[in-house]
mmCIF file of C-alpha atoms in Angstrom:
data_model
loop_
_atom_site.group_PDB
_atom_site.id
_atom_site.type_symbol
_atom_site.label_atom_id
_atom_site.label_comp_id
_atom_site.label_asym_id
_atom_site.label_seq_id
_atom_site.Cartn_x
_atom_site.Cartn_y
_atom_site.Cartn_z
ATOM 1 C CA MET P 1 -82.823 -44.453 4.323
ATOM 2 C CA GLU P 2 -81.808 -44.328 1.083
ATOM 3 C CA GLN P 3 -78.861 -42.578 0.809
ATOM 4 C CA ILE P 4 -78.598 -40.641 -3.150
ATOM 5 C CA TYR P 5 -75.570 -39.921 -4.642
ATOM 6 C CA ASP P 6 -75.368 -37.567 -7.536
ATOM 7 C CA ASN P 7 -72.361 -37.204 -9.954
ATOM 8 C CA ILE P 8 -70.980 -40.337 -10.071
ATOM 9 C CA LEU P 9 -69.483 -41.052 -13.459
ATOM 10 C CA PRO P 10 -70.438 -43.269 -15.848
ATOM 11 C CA PHE P 11 -69.134 -47.059 -15.621
ATOM 12 C CA LYS P 12 -70.241 -50.396 -16.906
ATOM 13 C CA HIS P 13 -69.446 -54.426 -16.002
ATOM 14 C CA ILE P 14 -66.784 -56.108 -17.244
ATOM 15 C CA SER P 15 -68.693 -57.575 -19.713
ATOM 16 C CA GLU P 16 -70.050 -54.892 -21.518
ATOM 17 C CA ALA P 17 -66.214 -53.978 -22.403
ATOM 18 C CA ALA P 18 -65.831 -57.646 -23.055
ATOM 19 C CA ASN P 19 -68.952 -57.537 -26.199
ATOM 20 C CA GLU P 20 -67.704 -54.344 -27.449
ATOM 21 C CA ALA P 21 -64.025 -55.420 -28.274
ATOM 22 C CA VAL P 22 -65.319 -58.816 -29.391
ATOM 23 C CA THR P 23 -67.666 -56.867 -31.421
ATOM 24 C CA TYR P 24 -64.620 -54.399 -32.161
ATOM 25 C CA ILE P 25 -63.057 -57.079 -33.603
ATOM 26 C CA LYS P 26 -65.982 -59.212 -35.845
ATOM 27 C CA ARG P 27 -66.500 -56.173 -37.620
ATOM 28 C CA ARG P 28 -62.342 -55.346 -39.126
ATOM 29 C CA LYS P 29 -62.837 -59.051 -39.860
ATOM 30 C CA SER P 30 -65.675 -58.572 -41.923
ATOM 31 C CA HIS P 31 -63.951 -55.287 -42.861
ATOM 32 C CA GLU P 32 -66.874 -52.833 -41.676
ATOM 33 C CA ILE P 33 -64.815 -51.339 -39.908
ATOM 34 C CA GLU P 34 -61.124 -50.661 -41.819
ATOM 35 C CA PRO P 35 -58.264 -48.136 -40.924
ATOM 36 C CA LEU P 36 -57.860 -46.052 -43.262
ATOM 37 C CA LYS P 37 -54.455 -46.507 -46.041
ATOM 38 C CA SER P 38 -51.872 -44.151 -47.040
ATOM 39 C CA ARG P 39 -49.596 -44.641 -48.942
ATOM 40 C CA TRP P 40 -46.878 -46.457 -46.779
ATOM 41 C CA LYS P 41 -47.400 -49.893 -46.265
ATOM 42 C CA LYS P 42 -45.165 -50.567 -43.513
ATOM 43 C CA PHE P 43 -45.894 -47.282 -41.839
ATOM 44 C CA ASN P 44 -49.446 -48.562 -42.667
ATOM 45 C CA ASP P 45 -48.736 -52.008 -40.434
ATOM 46 C CA MET P 46 -46.931 -49.891 -37.660
ATOM 47 C CA CYS P 47 -49.859 -48.654 -36.889
ATOM 48 C CA CYS P 48 -52.528 -51.834 -36.921
ATOM 49 C CA GLY P 49 -53.248 -51.421 -40.854
ATOM 50 C CA GLY P 50 -53.898 -47.457 -40.724
ATOM 51 C CA ILE P 51 -54.838 -44.704 -39.240
ATOM 52 C CA GLU P 52 -58.063 -45.793 -36.852
ATOM 53 C CA PRO P 53 -60.987 -44.219 -34.687
ATOM 54 C CA GLY P 54 -59.856 -42.881 -30.940
ATOM 55 C CA CYS P 55 -56.820 -42.763 -31.840
ATOM 56 C CA VAL P 56 -53.954 -39.362 -31.178
ATOM 57 C CA TYR P 57 -51.308 -39.772 -33.431
ATOM 58 C CA THR P 58 -48.252 -37.411 -32.855
ATOM 59 C CA ILE P 59 -45.805 -36.528 -35.837
ATOM 60 C CA ALA P 60 -42.573 -34.595 -34.190
ATOM 61 C CA GLY P 61 -39.037 -33.779 -35.510
ATOM 62 C CA ILE P 62 -37.304 -30.546 -35.760
ATOM 63 C CA SER P 63 -37.565 -28.231 -38.220
ATOM 64 C CA GLY P 64 -36.572 -29.286 -41.952
ATOM 65 C CA THR P 65 -37.331 -32.865 -41.212
ATOM 66 C CA GLY P 66 -40.421 -32.844 -43.462
ATOM 67 C CA LYS P 67 -42.919 -32.591 -40.989
ATOM 68 C CA SER P 68 -45.103 -31.281 -42.793
ATOM 69 C CA SER P 69 -44.675 -32.368 -46.246
ATOM 70 C CA PHE P 70 -45.847 -35.980 -44.780
ATOM 71 C CA VAL P 71 -48.619 -34.763 -43.198
ATOM 72 C CA ASN P 72 -50.367 -33.197 -46.148
ATOM 73 C CA THR P 73 -49.165 -36.744 -47.795
ATOM 74 C CA LEU P 74 -51.333 -37.898 -45.346
ATOM 75 C CA GLU P 75 -53.844 -36.430 -45.459
ATOM 76 C CA THR P 76 -54.780 -36.727 -49.622
ATOM 77 C CA ASP P 77 -53.560 -40.228 -49.570
ATOM 78 C CA LEU P 78 -56.872 -40.573 -46.307
ATOM 79 C CA ILE P 79 -59.933 -38.994 -48.973
ATOM 80 C CA GLU P 80 -57.886 -41.489 -52.763
ATOM 81 C CA LEU P 81 -57.229 -44.857 -51.307
ATOM 82 C CA ASN P 82 -60.328 -44.609 -49.189
ATOM 83 C CA PRO P 83 -62.958 -43.731 -51.963
ATOM 84 C CA ASN P 84 -65.624 -45.734 -49.726
ATOM 85 C CA LYS P 85 -65.477 -43.905 -46.679
ATOM 86 C CA GLU P 86 -67.636 -40.421 -45.639
ATOM 87 C CA LEU P 87 -65.061 -38.624 -43.920
ATOM 88 C CA ILE P 88 -64.670 -34.907 -43.190
ATOM 89 C CA ILE P 89 -60.838 -33.650 -42.434
ATOM 90 C CA LEU P 90 -60.429 -30.712 -39.822
ATOM 91 C CA SER P 91 -57.078 -29.074 -40.555
ATOM 92 C CA PHE P 92 -55.616 -26.508 -39.065
ATOM 93 C CA SER P 93 -53.110 -24.951 -39.948
ATOM 94 C CA PHE P 94 -51.357 -22.578 -37.751
ATOM 95 C CA GLU P 95 -48.041 -22.801 -39.063
ATOM 96 C CA MET P 96 -48.744 -22.627 -42.851
ATOM 97 C CA LEU P 97 -51.305 -20.723 -45.161
ATOM 98 C CA SER P 98 -54.215 -23.024 -46.653
ATOM 99 C CA ARG P 99 -53.300 -21.651 -49.958
ATOM 100 C CA SER P 100 -49.583 -23.096 -48.965
ATOM 101 C CA GLN P 101 -51.150 -26.661 -48.231
ATOM 102 C CA ILE P 102 -52.668 -26.402 -51.548
ATOM 103 C CA GLY P 103 -49.582 -24.960 -53.234
ATOM 104 C CA ARG P 104 -47.528 -28.221 -51.507
ATOM 105 C CA LYS P 105 -50.533 -30.652 -52.941
ATOM 106 C CA LEU P 106 -49.881 -29.433 -56.721
ATOM 107 C CA SER P 107 -45.884 -29.455 -56.409
ATOM 108 C CA ASN P 108 -46.941 -33.345 -55.221
ATOM 109 C CA LYS P 109 -48.916 -34.164 -58.357
ATOM 110 C CA LEU P 110 -47.601 -32.002 -60.817
ATOM 111 C CA HIS P 111 -44.031 -33.298 -59.652
ATOM 112 C CA GLN P 112 -42.903 -29.565 -59.224
ATOM 113 C CA THR P 113 -41.421 -28.043 -56.594
ATOM 114 C CA THR P 114 -43.726 -24.919 -55.166
ATOM 115 C CA SER P 115 -40.457 -22.418 -56.399
ATOM 116 C CA GLU P 116 -41.426 -24.032 -60.105
ATOM 117 C CA LEU P 117 -45.239 -24.157 -59.778
ATOM 118 C CA TYR P 118 -45.076 -20.262 -58.583
ATOM 119 C CA SER P 119 -43.064 -19.025 -61.168
ATOM 120 C CA VAL P 120 -45.414 -20.788 -64.649
ATOM 121 C CA SER P 121 -44.869 -18.341 -68.117
ATOM 122 C CA GLU P 122 -47.028 -20.979 -70.344
ATOM 123 C CA ASP P 123 -50.428 -20.374 -70.544
ATOM 124 C CA ASN P 124 -50.899 -24.320 -71.287
ATOM 125 C CA GLU P 125 -48.553 -24.670 -67.796
ATOM 126 C CA LEU P 126 -51.011 -22.594 -66.055
ATOM 127 C CA LEU P 127 -53.970 -24.015 -67.109
ATOM 128 C CA LEU P 128 -53.002 -27.841 -66.219
ATOM 129 C CA VAL P 129 -52.222 -25.806 -62.365
ATOM 130 C CA GLU P 130 -55.332 -24.479 -62.824
ATOM 131 C CA LYS P 131 -57.571 -28.172 -63.876
ATOM 132 C CA THR P 132 -55.032 -30.000 -61.463
ATOM 133 C CA ALA P 133 -56.313 -27.722 -57.844
ATOM 134 C CA LYS P 134 -60.323 -27.711 -59.387
ATOM 135 C CA SER P 135 -59.908 -31.334 -58.963
ATOM 136 C CA PHE P 136 -59.954 -30.565 -54.705
ATOM 137 C CA ASP P 137 -62.759 -28.809 -54.914
ATOM 138 C CA ASN P 138 -64.800 -32.115 -53.394
ATOM 139 C CA TYR P 139 -62.360 -32.853 -51.446
ATOM 140 C CA PRO P 140 -64.329 -32.789 -47.777
ATOM 141 C CA ILE P 141 -61.315 -30.898 -46.149
ATOM 142 C CA TYR P 142 -61.430 -27.387 -44.185
ATOM 143 C CA TYR P 143 -58.720 -25.200 -43.100
ATOM 144 C CA ILE P 144 -58.220 -22.842 -40.074
ATOM 145 C CA ASP P 145 -55.897 -20.687 -40.993
ATOM 146 C CA ASP P 146 -56.075 -18.113 -37.499
ATOM 147 C CA ALA P 147 -53.874 -19.525 -34.405
ATOM 148 C CA ALA P 148 -56.353 -19.608 -31.653
ATOM 149 C CA THR P 149 -56.975 -21.344 -27.762
ATOM 150 C CA VAL P 150 -57.182 -24.715 -26.624
ATOM 151 C CA GLN P 151 -60.817 -23.541 -25.740
ATOM 152 C CA LYS P 152 -61.610 -22.273 -29.156
ATOM 153 C CA ILE P 153 -60.295 -25.533 -30.907
ATOM 154 C CA ALA P 154 -62.290 -27.767 -28.579
ATOM 155 C CA ASN P 155 -65.330 -26.008 -29.319
ATOM 156 C CA THR P 156 -65.117 -25.980 -32.903
ATOM 157 C CA ILE P 157 -64.159 -29.851 -32.452
ATOM 158 C CA ASP P 158 -67.527 -30.340 -31.444
ATOM 159 C CA TYR P 159 -69.238 -27.749 -33.560
ATOM 160 C CA PHE P 160 -67.707 -30.759 -36.893
ATOM 161 C CA GLN P 161 -68.525 -33.656 -34.601
ATOM 162 C CA ASN P 162 -72.396 -32.197 -34.757
ATOM 163 C CA THR P 163 -72.016 -30.392 -37.399
ATOM 164 C CA ILE P 164 -70.482 -31.148 -40.822
ATOM 165 C CA ALA P 165 -69.142 -34.598 -40.009
ATOM 166 C CA LYS P 166 -71.884 -36.347 -37.224
ATOM 167 C CA ASP P 167 -72.441 -39.710 -38.703
ATOM 168 C CA LYS P 168 -68.695 -39.496 -40.566
ATOM 169 C CA TRP P 169 -65.358 -40.166 -39.824
ATOM 170 C CA LEU P 170 -63.990 -36.709 -38.507
ATOM 171 C CA ILE P 171 -60.015 -36.674 -38.744
ATOM 172 C CA ILE P 172 -57.729 -33.526 -37.105
ATOM 173 C CA ILE P 173 -55.029 -32.746 -37.906
ATOM 174 C CA LEU P 174 -52.969 -29.964 -36.471
ATOM 175 C CA ASP P 175 -49.874 -27.861 -37.389
ATOM 176 C CA HIS P 176 -48.498 -27.770 -34.457
ATOM 177 C CA THR P 177 -48.951 -28.043 -30.860
ATOM 178 C CA LEU P 178 -47.045 -24.773 -30.201
ATOM 179 C CA LEU P 179 -48.681 -22.172 -31.577
ATOM 180 C CA VAL P 180 -51.767 -23.526 -29.580
ATOM 181 C CA GLY P 181 -52.802 -20.356 -26.747
ATOM 182 C CA SER P 182 -54.752 -21.148 -23.458
ATOM 183 C CA GLU P 183 -57.685 -18.836 -22.141
ATOM 184 C CA ASN P 184 -56.430 -20.365 -18.884
ATOM 185 C CA TYR P 185 -52.432 -20.379 -19.425
ATOM 186 C CA LYS P 186 -49.669 -18.897 -20.836
ATOM 187 C CA ASP P 187 -47.057 -21.215 -19.852
ATOM 188 C CA GLU P 188 -46.141 -23.652 -22.103
ATOM 189 C CA ARG P 189 -46.981 -26.915 -20.715
ATOM 190 C CA MET P 190 -49.670 -26.134 -19.311
ATOM 191 C CA ILE P 191 -51.302 -24.887 -22.189
ATOM 192 C CA ILE P 192 -49.993 -28.042 -24.220
ATOM 193 C CA SER P 193 -51.502 -30.467 -21.068
ATOM 194 C CA GLU P 194 -54.903 -29.152 -21.955
ATOM 195 C CA LEU P 195 -54.512 -29.271 -25.593
ATOM 196 C CA GLU P 196 -54.189 -33.446 -24.961
ATOM 197 C CA LYS P 197 -56.879 -33.360 -22.301
ATOM 198 C CA VAL P 198 -59.120 -32.154 -25.126
ATOM 199 C CA PHE P 199 -57.971 -34.070 -28.072
ATOM 200 C CA ILE P 200 -58.053 -37.346 -25.557
ATOM 201 C CA LYS P 201 -61.776 -36.682 -24.597
ATOM 202 C CA ALA P 202 -62.594 -35.510 -28.392
ATOM 203 C CA LYS P 203 -61.123 -39.121 -29.891
ATOM 204 C CA LYS P 204 -63.751 -40.492 -28.461
ATOM 205 C CA ILE P 205 -67.077 -38.445 -30.078
ATOM 206 C CA GLY P 206 -67.764 -41.033 -33.022
ATOM 207 C CA THR P 207 -65.682 -41.369 -35.497
ATOM 208 C CA THR P 208 -62.574 -39.308 -34.599
ATOM 209 C CA SER P 209 -58.718 -39.847 -35.382
ATOM 210 C CA ILE P 210 -56.115 -36.385 -33.945
ATOM 211 C CA ILE P 211 -53.321 -36.145 -36.091
ATOM 212 C CA GLN P 212 -50.808 -33.233 -34.599
ATOM 213 C CA LEU P 213 -47.767 -31.959 -35.141
ATOM 214 C CA SER P 214 -45.578 -31.531 -32.680
ATOM 215 C CA GLN P 215 -41.627 -30.026 -32.250
ATOM 216 C CA MET P 216 -38.533 -30.870 -30.709
ATOM 217 C CA ASN P 217 -36.238 -29.415 -28.838
ATOM 218 C CA ARG P 218 -32.972 -28.540 -29.421
ATOM 219 C CA ASN P 219 -31.362 -31.302 -27.059
ATOM 220 C CA ILE P 220 -30.587 -33.806 -29.899
ATOM 221 C CA GLU P 221 -28.682 -30.559 -31.644
ATOM 222 C CA ASN P 222 -26.062 -30.850 -29.188
ATOM 223 C CA THR P 223 -22.185 -31.384 -30.565
ATOM 224 C CA ASP P 224 -22.210 -34.418 -28.054
ATOM 225 C CA ARG P 225 -25.445 -35.853 -28.966
ATOM 226 C CA ILE P 226 -24.082 -35.565 -33.345
ATOM 227 C CA ASN P 227 -20.616 -36.857 -32.362
ATOM 228 C CA ASN P 228 -21.704 -39.977 -30.473
ATOM 229 C CA PRO P 229 -23.315 -42.378 -32.413
ATOM 230 C CA SER P 230 -25.346 -44.148 -29.756
ATOM 231 C CA SER P 231 -26.874 -41.088 -28.866
ATOM 232 C CA HIS P 232 -27.933 -40.178 -32.860
ATOM 233 C CA TYR P 233 -31.944 -41.456 -31.984
ATOM 234 C CA PRO P 234 -33.967 -39.184 -30.876
ATOM 235 C CA ILE P 235 -35.662 -40.309 -26.861
ATOM 236 C CA ARG P 236 -39.037 -38.770 -25.500
ATOM 237 C CA SER P 237 -37.082 -36.620 -23.348
ATOM 238 C CA ASP P 238 -36.413 -33.890 -26.848
ATOM 239 C CA LEU P 239 -39.391 -33.939 -28.091
ATOM 240 C CA SER P 240 -41.167 -30.177 -26.073
ATOM 241 C CA SER P 241 -43.540 -30.884 -23.102
ATOM 242 C CA SER P 242 -43.108 -34.819 -23.171
ATOM 243 C CA ASP P 243 -44.713 -35.488 -20.719
ATOM 244 C CA SER P 244 -48.686 -34.495 -21.139
ATOM 245 C CA VAL P 245 -47.983 -35.708 -25.154
ATOM 246 C CA PHE P 246 -46.352 -39.305 -24.684
ATOM 247 C CA GLN P 247 -50.211 -39.860 -22.314
ATOM 248 C CA GLY P 248 -52.163 -38.058 -25.278
ATOM 249 C CA SER P 249 -50.809 -40.157 -27.905
ATOM 250 C CA ASP P 250 -51.532 -43.416 -28.809
ATOM 251 C CA ILE P 251 -48.835 -43.238 -31.119
ATOM 252 C CA ILE P 252 -45.665 -41.039 -31.790
ATOM 253 C CA ALA P 253 -43.316 -41.315 -34.420
ATOM 254 C CA VAL P 254 -40.703 -38.714 -34.892
ATOM 255 C CA LEU P 255 -38.677 -37.966 -38.105
ATOM 256 C CA ALA P 256 -35.156 -37.272 -38.560
ATOM 257 C CA ARG P 257 -33.046 -36.026 -41.391
ATOM 258 C CA PRO P 258 -28.999 -36.906 -40.505
ATOM 259 C CA GLU P 259 -27.710 -34.798 -43.021
ATOM 260 C CA LEU P 260 -28.878 -31.857 -41.415
ATOM 261 C CA LEU P 261 -27.773 -31.913 -38.208
ATOM 262 C CA GLY P 262 -24.006 -32.933 -40.357
ATOM 263 C CA ILE P 263 -23.843 -36.985 -39.778
ATOM 264 C CA THR P 264 -22.207 -39.153 -42.079
ATOM 265 C CA ALA P 265 -23.051 -42.016 -40.838
ATOM 266 C CA TYR P 266 -26.175 -42.845 -38.530
ATOM 267 C CA GLY P 267 -26.493 -43.921 -35.123
ATOM 268 C CA PRO P 268 -24.384 -47.146 -34.138
ATOM 269 C CA ARG P 269 -26.294 -49.380 -37.418
ATOM 270 C CA LYS P 270 -24.218 -47.531 -39.152
ATOM 271 C CA LEU P 271 -27.040 -46.189 -40.931
ATOM 272 C CA PRO P 272 -26.652 -44.134 -44.931
ATOM 273 C CA VAL P 273 -27.474 -40.279 -44.845
ATOM 274 C CA LYS P 274 -27.021 -39.372 -48.364
ATOM 275 C CA ASN P 275 -30.866 -38.657 -49.197
ATOM 276 C CA LYS P 276 -32.514 -40.602 -46.244
ATOM 277 C CA ILE P 277 -35.355 -39.494 -43.871
ATOM 278 C CA TYR P 278 -35.989 -41.499 -40.460
ATOM 279 C CA LEU P 279 -39.595 -42.476 -38.755
ATOM 280 C CA HIS P 280 -38.688 -43.321 -35.025
ATOM 281 C CA PHE P 281 -41.475 -44.749 -33.288
ATOM 282 C CA LEU P 282 -41.553 -43.838 -29.862
ATOM 283 C CA LYS P 283 -44.054 -45.018 -28.744
ATOM 284 C CA VAL P 284 -46.565 -47.941 -30.170
ATOM 285 C CA ARG P 285 -49.974 -48.675 -28.023
ATOM 286 C CA GLU P 286 -50.594 -51.917 -30.087
ATOM 287 C CA GLY P 287 -46.765 -53.157 -31.194
ATOM 288 C CA ASP P 288 -42.990 -53.041 -31.254
ATOM 289 C CA LEU P 289 -40.971 -50.215 -31.921
ATOM 290 C CA ALA P 290 -39.499 -49.388 -35.068
ATOM 291 C CA ILE P 291 -37.426 -46.992 -37.696
ATOM 292 C CA LEU P 292 -39.015 -46.752 -40.782
ATOM 293 C CA GLU P 293 -35.953 -45.497 -43.540
ATOM 294 C CA PHE P 294 -37.692 -43.050 -46.215
ATOM 295 C CA GLU P 295 -35.624 -42.094 -49.655
ATOM 296 C CA ASN P 296 -35.601 -37.831 -49.596
ATOM 297 C CA ASP P 297 -38.166 -36.585 -51.716
ATOM 298 C CA LEU P 298 -39.339 -33.039 -50.279
ATOM 299 C CA LYS P 299 -38.794 -31.070 -52.455
ATOM 300 C CA TYR P 300 -41.438 -32.556 -54.784
ATOM 301 C CA ASN P 301 -43.273 -32.852 -50.928
ATOM 302 C CA ASN P 302 -43.579 -36.482 -51.210
ATOM 303 C CA LEU P 303 -41.412 -39.136 -49.229
ATOM 304 C CA ILE P 304 -41.022 -42.685 -50.866
ATOM 305 C CA GLU P 305 -41.050 -45.365 -48.297
ATOM 306 C CA VAL P 306 -38.344 -48.237 -48.324
#
């Protein structure tokens, strides 16, 4: 008598996976599939040409290193520098209001600090702000301001993948992981573990890329590390809930501003620190690790790649 097997997982023969890999390479060669470019060429190179579908990117750093500005700029670049792509950006803006996100975009576009923008007094200045803000109307960006649970995030992603972003490239941005709640857990590590599982599932559906911001713990601020150049650079254990984040991410990059910690020469190579920001790649699935150097232009919500 033939035995009946229920509830088994779907599987594929290696030949099918090989054909999929070759097809993907051919489509990249013909530019049918192209990674999304940012303004930072070296960053693009580290990410195998740019932001790719089916990947989770983690940008981390201590407070004040420019994480939100970096991702805000990246969000704008993905639309402006890839005009031939049909994109939808779903941004879970838990740390700041979407209004503030637009303020940062205006700051970058108009080369004014947000303080200057919010203090305009001349009518012509206000008209320029309004005109620039109006130019964002056609950007396919959807913000969610209210902090949410992992379950509501998963439901919202599922809704976008099946409606607004159906047959389009969905970019999911989350700022940031420590602000996510859960209906199942109270423990921070368990919540982030649950979140990463949602992202791993979501990146495999349709054409989806995920960019999440994560916080560093306080270890990197210890006096012993500040006084020891060989301990200046961030490491895996500096990430909050590092195990889950490392497992769930395809690329992890950590922003560092040595000046914030009173460091005058950065790391064993004695890198300069004045007006410098460094981006440390701690995990790259398809390449080598590296440190990228930027000039600090955060007052205009920008980083300038050296």
